[in-house]
Amino acid sequence: MDLWSYLRALLRWWWWLVLVPLIAFVLAFFVLFPEAPWQTTWKTVITFEGNPAKASSFEYVDFIVLDDMEHLLQSDVIGDQVYLHLPDEITSRYSREDIGQMYSSYRHARFVQIWVTGDEPEVVEAVAQATEAVLPEAVNEYLIPPDNPDFPGMVETVDRLGEPVQLAMERWQKVAAVTGVGVITALCLVGIVEWLSMSHRLKYGER
């Protein structure tokens, strides 16, 4: 099958190029990603009272705190405390594991960016507030050595996003990606059908 045969097949089976991507779009928009998630974010930095230079110390922050912050957020230690700080209206609908899956983080040079993402803005906000409330004690208890002469460290929130925002663009990107897969699938199906059709014609045309 050459290029011109394939192009003629596209004209013949054009409705496949409409139907398959349309099914993929409907599936993505109404089933896979029915609503855009909500998200809030903030930066967490560590400083030491009376010795702010320690805030950029490799020994006390970059290595011990920043590298381990993601593990702390995913651990039962802080997860259980956050869950206890949430109102009953939320804990009656969300399990401890559901709350834990809402976290993501990224370690930068001197701070950790934390994101909380979920389906309901009020739940996202409640989890973020609870996390900010329990994080200082958890960081000092589990990540900063008690023999640090400047103990305890000051856990500060910087650049708090405020009210959760809806990630509409992210949803549309996912929908577009699934629809694109539908387009590629349709193109492949047309090629396969045309190849089978040509093979059938050649096979029975020789008899």
Backbone as numpy.savetxt, mean C-alpha at the origin, in Angstrom:
# Nx Ny Nz CAx CAy CAz Cx Cy Cz
1.69 -16.67 -39.76 0.84 -15.48 -39.76 1.72 -14.24 -39.76
1.55 -13.40 -40.78 2.36 -12.19 -40.87 1.59 -11.01 -40.25
2.24 -9.83 -40.32 1.66 -8.65 -39.69 0.34 -8.26 -40.33
0.27 -8.32 -41.68 -0.95 -7.91 -42.37 -2.10 -8.84 -42.05
-1.80 -10.12 -41.89 -2.85 -11.07 -41.51 -3.39 -10.76 -40.12
-2.46 -10.38 -39.23 -2.87 -10.05 -37.87 -3.71 -8.77 -37.84
-3.32 -7.77 -38.65 -4.09 -6.53 -38.70 -5.49 -6.78 -39.26
-5.58 -7.63 -40.28 -6.92 -7.96 -40.81 -7.75 -8.70 -39.75
-7.07 -9.53 -38.94 -7.78 -10.24 -37.89 -8.31 -9.25 -36.84
-7.54 -8.20 -36.57 -8.00 -7.19 -35.62 -9.26 -6.51 -36.12
-9.32 -6.25 -37.43 -10.52 -5.64 -38.00 -11.70 -6.61 -37.97
-11.41 -7.89 -38.14 -12.47 -8.88 -38.15 -13.00 -9.14 -36.75
-12.10 -9.15 -35.78 -12.48 -9.47 -34.40 -12.41 -8.24 -33.51
-12.75 -7.09 -34.06 -12.60 -5.83 -33.32 -13.40 -5.82 -32.03
-14.52 -6.51 -31.99 -15.36 -6.47 -30.80 -14.69 -7.13 -29.60
-13.71 -8.01 -29.85 -12.94 -8.56 -28.75 -12.14 -7.46 -28.05
-11.64 -6.52 -28.84 -10.84 -5.42 -28.30 -11.68 -4.46 -27.47
-12.99 -4.55 -27.62 -13.90 -3.73 -26.82 -14.42 -4.52 -25.63
-14.84 -5.76 -25.89 -15.50 -6.55 -24.86 -14.57 -6.95 -23.72
-13.40 -7.49 -24.04 -12.50 -7.98 -22.99 -12.01 -6.84 -22.09
-11.50 -5.71 -22.65 -11.12 -4.61 -21.75 -12.29 -4.05 -20.95
-13.50 -4.04 -21.56 -14.66 -3.56 -20.83 -14.97 -4.44 -19.63
-14.88 -5.77 -19.83 -15.10 -6.69 -18.71 -14.05 -6.47 -17.63
-12.77 -6.27 -18.05 -11.70 -6.03 -17.09 -11.93 -4.74 -16.32
-12.40 -3.70 -17.01 -12.67 -2.42 -16.34 -13.79 -2.56 -15.32
-14.88 -3.20 -15.70 -16.02 -3.38 -14.79 -15.60 -4.20 -13.58
-14.82 -5.26 -13.81 -14.35 -6.10 -12.71 -13.47 -5.31 -11.75
-12.57 -4.51 -12.31 -11.66 -3.73 -11.45 -12.41 -2.63 -10.71
-13.29 -1.92 -11.40 -13.95 -0.76 -10.82 -14.99 -1.13 -9.78
-15.72 -2.23 -10.00 -16.83 -2.55 -9.11 -16.54 -3.71 -8.16
-15.52 -4.53 -8.45 -15.26 -5.71 -7.63 -13.91 -5.64 -6.93
-12.84 -5.48 -7.71 -11.49 -5.51 -7.13 -11.18 -4.25 -6.33
-11.54 -3.08 -6.86 -11.24 -1.81 -6.19 -12.49 -0.94 -6.16
-13.51 -1.35 -5.37 -14.79 -0.63 -5.38 -14.70 0.78 -4.83
-13.76 1.03 -3.90 -13.63 2.35 -3.31 -12.16 2.67 -3.11
-11.83 3.93 -3.28 -10.46 4.36 -3.04 -10.17 4.35 -1.54
-9.01 3.87 -1.12 -8.69 3.86 0.31 -8.38 5.26 0.83
-8.40 5.38 2.14 -8.07 6.64 2.82 -6.72 6.49 3.50
-5.99 7.59 3.58 -4.64 7.51 4.13 -4.25 8.79 4.86
-3.50 8.63 5.93 -2.85 9.75 6.59 -1.40 9.37 6.84
-0.54 10.36 7.01 0.88 10.07 7.16 1.54 11.14 8.03
2.66 10.80 8.60 3.46 11.74 9.38 4.89 11.21 9.48
5.77 12.09 9.92 7.17 11.73 10.13 7.44 11.64 11.63
8.23 10.67 12.01 8.62 10.50 13.40 10.13 10.70 13.52
10.54 11.60 14.40 11.96 11.84 14.65 12.24 11.62 16.13
13.50 11.33 16.44 13.92 11.09 17.80 14.96 12.14 18.19
14.74 12.81 19.30 15.73 13.74 19.83 15.99 13.40 21.29
17.14 13.86 21.79 17.50 13.59 23.18 17.67 14.91 23.90
16.92 15.10 24.97 16.92 16.35 25.71 18.33 16.66 26.23
18.78 17.87 25.96 20.09 18.29 26.40 21.22 17.89 25.49
20.92 17.06 24.47 21.96 16.63 23.54 21.35 16.39 22.18
20.89 17.44 21.51 20.20 17.27 20.23 21.09 16.66 19.15
22.42 16.72 19.32 23.30 16.14 18.32 23.10 14.63 18.20
22.62 14.01 19.28 22.38 12.57 19.25 21.26 12.20 18.28
20.48 13.20 17.86 19.37 12.91 16.94 19.88 12.37 15.62
21.13 12.66 15.25 21.69 12.14 14.01 22.77 11.11 14.27
22.82 10.59 15.49 23.83 9.61 15.84 23.52 8.26 15.23
24.48 7.67 14.58 24.29 6.35 13.97 24.00 5.31 15.04
24.69 5.43 16.17 24.56 4.42 17.20 23.17 4.40 17.82
22.62 5.59 18.12 21.40 5.65 18.92 20.12 5.77 18.10
20.20 6.32 16.89 18.97 6.54 16.12 18.98 5.77 14.82
19.91 6.06 13.93 19.90 5.43 12.61 19.88 3.91 12.71
20.69 3.36 13.61 20.79 1.91 13.69 19.71 1.30 14.57
19.57 1.81 15.78 18.68 1.17 16.74 17.22 1.50 16.49
16.91 2.78 16.29 15.52 3.20 16.22 14.97 3.14 14.80
15.62 3.84 13.89 15.05 3.96 12.55 14.97 2.62 11.83
16.02 1.82 11.93 16.00 0.52 11.26 14.97 -0.43 11.84
14.65 -0.25 13.11 13.74 -1.18 13.78 12.31 -0.65 13.91
12.07 0.57 13.43 10.75 1.16 13.60 9.67 0.35 12.90
9.94 -0.11 11.68 8.93 -0.88 10.95 8.59 -2.17 11.69
9.60 -2.83 12.23 9.35 -4.06 13.00 8.51 -3.76 14.25
8.77 -2.63 14.86 8.00 -2.26 16.04 6.54 -2.02 15.68
6.30 -1.35 14.55 4.92 -1.07 14.14 4.16 -2.36 13.83
4.86 -3.36 13.31 4.20 -4.61 12.95 4.14 -5.60 14.12
4.78 -5.26 15.23 4.86 -6.20 16.34 3.60 -6.18 17.19
3.44 -7.25 17.98 2.32 -7.32 18.91 2.46 -6.30 20.03
3.69 -5.89 20.30 3.95 -4.97 21.40 3.16 -3.68 21.23
3.37 -3.01 20.10 2.67 -1.75 19.87 1.27 -1.98 19.31
1.11 -3.06 18.57 -0.20 -3.35 18.00 -1.26 -3.56 19.06
-0.92 -4.30 20.10 -1.88 -4.53 21.18 -2.22 -3.24 21.91
-1.21 -2.39 22.12 -1.46 -1.12 22.81 -2.36 -0.20 21.97
-2.09 -0.14 20.67 -2.93 0.68 19.78 -4.37 0.16 19.81
-4.51 -1.15 19.75 -5.85 -1.74 19.71 -6.63 -1.42 20.98
-5.94 -1.38 22.13 -6.60 -1.05 23.39 -7.02 0.42 23.45
-6.36 1.27 22.68 -6.70 2.69 22.67 -7.87 3.01 21.72
-8.27 2.06 20.92 -9.33 2.32 19.95 -10.71 2.18 20.60
-11.69 2.95 20.15 -13.05 2.84 20.71 -13.70 1.50 20.36
-14.66 1.10 21.17 -15.34 -0.18 20.96 -16.02 -0.25 19.60
-16.47 0.88 19.09 -17.16 0.90 17.80 -16.24 0.40 16.68
-14.93 0.62 16.84 -13.97 0.18 15.83 -13.53 -1.26 16.10
-13.21 -1.57 17.34 -12.74 -2.92 17.66 -13.81 -3.98 17.46
-15.08 -3.56 17.47 -16.15 -4.53 17.22 -16.23 -4.94 15.75
-15.63 -4.12 14.89 -15.68 -4.40 13.44 -14.32 -4.75 12.84
-13.25 -4.41 13.56 -11.90 -4.67 13.06 -11.15 -5.55 14.05
-10.47 -6.55 13.53 -9.65 -7.41 14.39 -8.28 -6.78 14.61
-7.54 -7.35 15.53 -6.17 -6.88 15.79 -5.33 -6.99 14.51
-5.51 -8.05 13.74 -4.76 -8.25 12.51 -5.14 -7.21 11.45
-6.42 -6.84 11.41 -6.86 -5.82 10.45 -6.15 -4.49 10.71
-6.02 -4.14 11.96 -5.36 -2.87 12.31 -3.88 -2.93 11.94
-3.25 -4.06 12.21 -1.83 -4.20 11.89 -1.53 -4.07 10.41
-2.46 -4.50 9.58 -2.25 -4.43 8.13 -2.42 -3.01 7.58
-2.86 -2.09 8.39 -3.06 -0.71 7.93 -1.76 0.08 7.93
-0.70 -0.45 8.55 0.55 0.29 8.67 1.49 0.04 7.49
2.23 1.07 7.14 3.40 0.96 6.28 4.35 2.08 6.68
5.63 1.86 6.45 6.62 2.86 6.86 7.82 2.80 5.94
8.58 3.87 5.97 9.80 3.95 5.16 10.85 4.73 5.94
12.02 4.16 6.04 13.10 4.80 6.78 13.87 5.75 5.88
13.90 7.01 6.28 14.73 8.02 5.62 16.02 8.19 6.42
16.81 9.18 6.07 18.10 9.36 6.73 17.96 9.63 8.22
17.07 10.57 8.61 16.98 10.96 10.01 15.55 10.88 10.56
14.65 10.27 9.82 13.29 10.12 10.33 12.64 8.92 9.67
11.50 8.54 10.21 10.70 7.44 9.65 9.35 7.99 9.21
8.99 7.76 7.97 7.68 8.14 7.45 6.71 7.00 7.73
5.59 7.32 8.37 4.60 6.31 8.72 3.29 6.62 8.00
2.70 5.59 7.40 1.40 5.73 6.74 0.39 4.80 7.41
-0.83 5.28 7.54 -1.96 4.45 7.97 -3.01 4.53 6.88
-3.37 3.38 6.33 -4.27 3.32 5.18 -5.42 2.37 5.48
-6.65 2.80 5.16 -7.82 1.96 5.41 -9.00 2.40 4.58
-10.10 1.68 4.75 -11.30 1.94 3.95 -12.17 3.05 4.51
-12.02 3.38 5.80 -12.86 4.38 6.43 -12.00 5.49 7.03
-12.28 6.75 6.70 -11.42 7.84 7.20 -11.41 7.97 8.70
-12.56 7.74 9.36 -12.59 7.87 10.81 -11.76 6.79 11.50
-11.71 5.60 10.90 -10.89 4.53 11.46 -9.41 4.83 11.27
-9.06 5.33 10.09 -7.67 5.71 9.81 -7.20 6.77 10.80
-8.03 7.77 11.04 -7.67 8.84 11.96 -7.53 8.31 13.38
-8.43 7.45 13.80 -8.36 6.89 15.16 -7.10 6.05 15.35
-6.75 5.25 14.37 -5.54 4.42 14.46 -4.29 5.31 14.50
-4.29 6.36 13.69 -3.14 7.28 13.68 -2.97 7.96 15.03
-4.06 8.44 15.60 -3.98 9.11 16.90 -3.54 8.14 18.00
-4.05 6.92 17.96 -3.65 5.93 18.95 -2.17 5.58 18.81
-1.71 5.50 17.59 -0.29 5.18 17.34 0.60 6.28 17.87
0.25 7.53 17.60 1.04 8.65 18.11 1.06 8.66 19.63
-0.02 8.20 20.26 -0.11 8.22 21.72 0.80 7.17 22.36
0.89 5.98 21.76 1.63 4.89 22.38 3.07 4.77 21.87
3.38 5.42 20.77 4.71 5.25 20.15 5.86 5.73 21.04
5.78 6.90 21.69 6.93 7.34 22.49 7.34 6.34 23.57
6.38 5.84 24.32 6.70 4.89 25.38 7.27 3.59 24.80
6.69 3.13 23.69 7.16 1.88 23.09 8.58 2.03 22.55
8.88 3.16 21.92 10.22 3.38 21.38 11.25 3.38 22.50
10.96 4.07 23.59 11.91 4.14 24.70 12.05 2.80 25.41
10.99 2.04 25.46 11.04 0.77 26.18 11.74 -0.32 25.38
11.54 -0.31 24.04 12.01 -1.45 23.26 13.15 -1.12 22.29
13.37 0.14 21.95 14.36 0.46 20.94 15.56 1.25 21.44
15.43 1.95 22.56 16.53 2.77 23.06 17.12 2.11 24.31
18.41 1.82 24.32 19.02 1.15 25.48 18.86 1.99 26.74
18.49 1.39 27.85 18.29 2.14 29.09 19.58 2.74 29.64
20.75 2.22 29.18 22.01 2.77 29.66 22.44 4.01 28.89
21.61 4.43 27.95 21.89 5.67 27.23 21.84 6.83 28.24
22.92 7.59 28.36 22.93 8.68 29.36 21.88 9.76 29.11
21.39 9.84 27.89 20.37 10.83 27.56 18.97 10.24 27.53
18.84 9.01 28.02 17.54 8.34 28.07 16.58 9.13 28.98
15.30 9.30 28.63 14.63 8.75 27.45 14.73 9.66 26.23
14.49 9.09 25.06 14.46 9.89 23.85 13.11 10.55 23.67
13.12 11.67 22.99 11.89 12.42 22.71 11.39 12.02 21.32
10.24 11.36 21.29 9.64 10.95 20.02 8.69 12.04 19.56
9.00 12.65 18.44 8.23 13.80 17.97 7.58 13.51 16.63
6.40 14.06 16.46 5.67 13.95 15.19 5.89 15.21 14.38
6.26 15.03 13.13 6.56 16.15 12.24 5.72 16.00 10.97
5.24 17.13 10.45 4.53 17.15 9.16 3.33 16.20 9.15
2.52 16.28 10.18 1.29 15.47 10.22 0.36 15.93 9.12
-0.14 14.97 8.34 -0.99 15.30 7.20 -2.30 15.94 7.63
-2.79 15.58 8.78 -4.08 16.09 9.23 -5.18 15.10 8.90
-6.28 15.59 8.38 -7.40 14.71 8.04 -6.98 13.72 6.96
-7.42 12.46 7.05 -7.09 11.48 6.02 -7.59 11.93 4.64
-6.82 11.60 3.63 -7.19 11.95 2.26 -7.48 10.66 1.49
-8.36 10.76 0.53 -8.73 9.60 -0.26 -7.77 9.46 -1.44
-7.27 8.24 -1.63 -6.28 7.97 -2.67 -6.97 7.62 -3.98
-7.71 8.59 -4.53 -8.44 8.34 -5.77 -7.51 8.03 -6.92
-6.38 8.73 -7.00 -5.45 8.51 -8.10 -4.90 7.09 -8.07
-4.60 6.60 -6.88 -4.08 5.24 -6.76 -5.11 4.22 -7.24
-6.38 4.46 -6.90 -7.42 3.54 -7.36 -7.51 3.54 -8.87
-7.48 4.73 -9.48 -7.59 4.79 -10.94 -6.38 4.16 -11.62
-5.22 4.26 -10.99 -4.03 3.62 -11.55 -4.19 2.10 -11.56
-4.76 1.56 -10.49 -4.98 0.11 -10.43 -6.04 -0.32 -11.43
-7.10 0.48 -11.55 -8.14 0.16 -12.53 -7.57 0.21 -13.94
-6.76 1.23 -14.21 -6.15 1.35 -15.54 -5.21 0.18 -15.82
-4.49 -0.27 -14.80 -3.58 -1.39 -14.99 -4.34 -2.67 -15.34
-5.44 -2.92 -14.63 -6.24 -4.11 -14.91 -6.87 -4.00 -16.31
-7.35 -2.81 -16.67 -7.91 -2.61 -18.00 -6.85 -2.82 -19.07
-5.63 -2.35 -18.81 -4.53 -2.57 -19.75 -4.24 -4.05 -19.95
-4.30 -4.82 -18.86 -4.13 -6.26 -18.98 -5.23 -6.85 -19.85
-6.44 -6.30 -19.74 -7.54 -6.75 -20.58 -7.28 -6.48 -22.05
-6.70 -5.32 -22.37 -6.37 -4.99 -23.75 -5.33 -5.96 -24.29
-4.28 -6.22 -23.51 -3.23 -7.15 -23.94 -3.80 -8.55 -24.13
-4.68 -8.95 -23.21 -5.31 -10.26 -23.33 -6.12 -10.36 -24.61
-6.89 -9.30 -24.93 -7.69 -9.30 -26.15 -6.80 -9.39 -27.39
-5.69 -8.67 -27.41 -4.77 -8.73 -28.55 -4.20 -10.13 -28.72
-3.86 -10.75 -27.60 -3.33 -12.12 -27.67 -4.39 -13.10 -28.14
-5.61 -12.94 -27.65 -6.69 -13.83 -28.06 -6.97 -13.74 -29.56
-6.95 -12.52 -30.09 -7.16 -12.34 -31.54 -6.07 -13.06 -32.31
-4.81 -12.91 -31.86 -3.72 -13.59 -32.53 -3.86 -15.10 -32.49
-4.26 -15.63 -31.33 -4.41 -17.08 -31.20 -5.55 -17.59 -32.08
-6.69 -16.89 -32.06 -7.84 -17.31 -32.86 -7.51 -17.25 -34.35
-6.82 -16.20 -34.78 -6.47 -16.08 -36.20 -5.49 -17.17 -36.60
-4.54 -17.48 -35.73 -3.58 -18.54 -36.04 -4.28 -19.89 -36.16
-5.20 -20.17 -35.24 -5.96 -21.42 -35.31 -6.82 -21.47 -36.56
-7.42 -20.32 -36.91 -8.25 -20.27 -38.10 -7.44 -20.51 -39.37
-6.26 -19.90 -39.44 -5.40 -20.11 -40.61 -4.92 -21.55 -40.69
-4.58 -22.15 -39.54 -4.15 -23.55 -39.53 -5.26 -24.46 -40.00
-6.48 -24.15 -39.56 -7.63 -24.96 -39.98 -7.85 -24.85 -41.49
-7.76 -23.64 -42.03 -7.97 -23.46 -43.47 -6.90 -24.16 -44.28
-5.63 -24.08 -43.84 -4.55 -24.74 -44.56 -4.69 -26.24 -44.50
-5.09 -26.73 -43.33 -5.20 -28.19 -43.16 -6.27 -28.78 -44.06
-7.44 -28.16 -44.06 -8.54 -28.71 -44.82 -8.57 -28.23 -46.26
-7.79 -27.18 -46.54 -7.72 -26.72 -47.92 -6.88 -27.62 -48.78
-5.96 -28.41 -48.19 -5.12 -29.30 -48.94 -5.82 -30.60 -49.29
-6.92 -30.90 -48.63 -7.64 -32.14 -48.89 -8.58 -32.00 -50.08
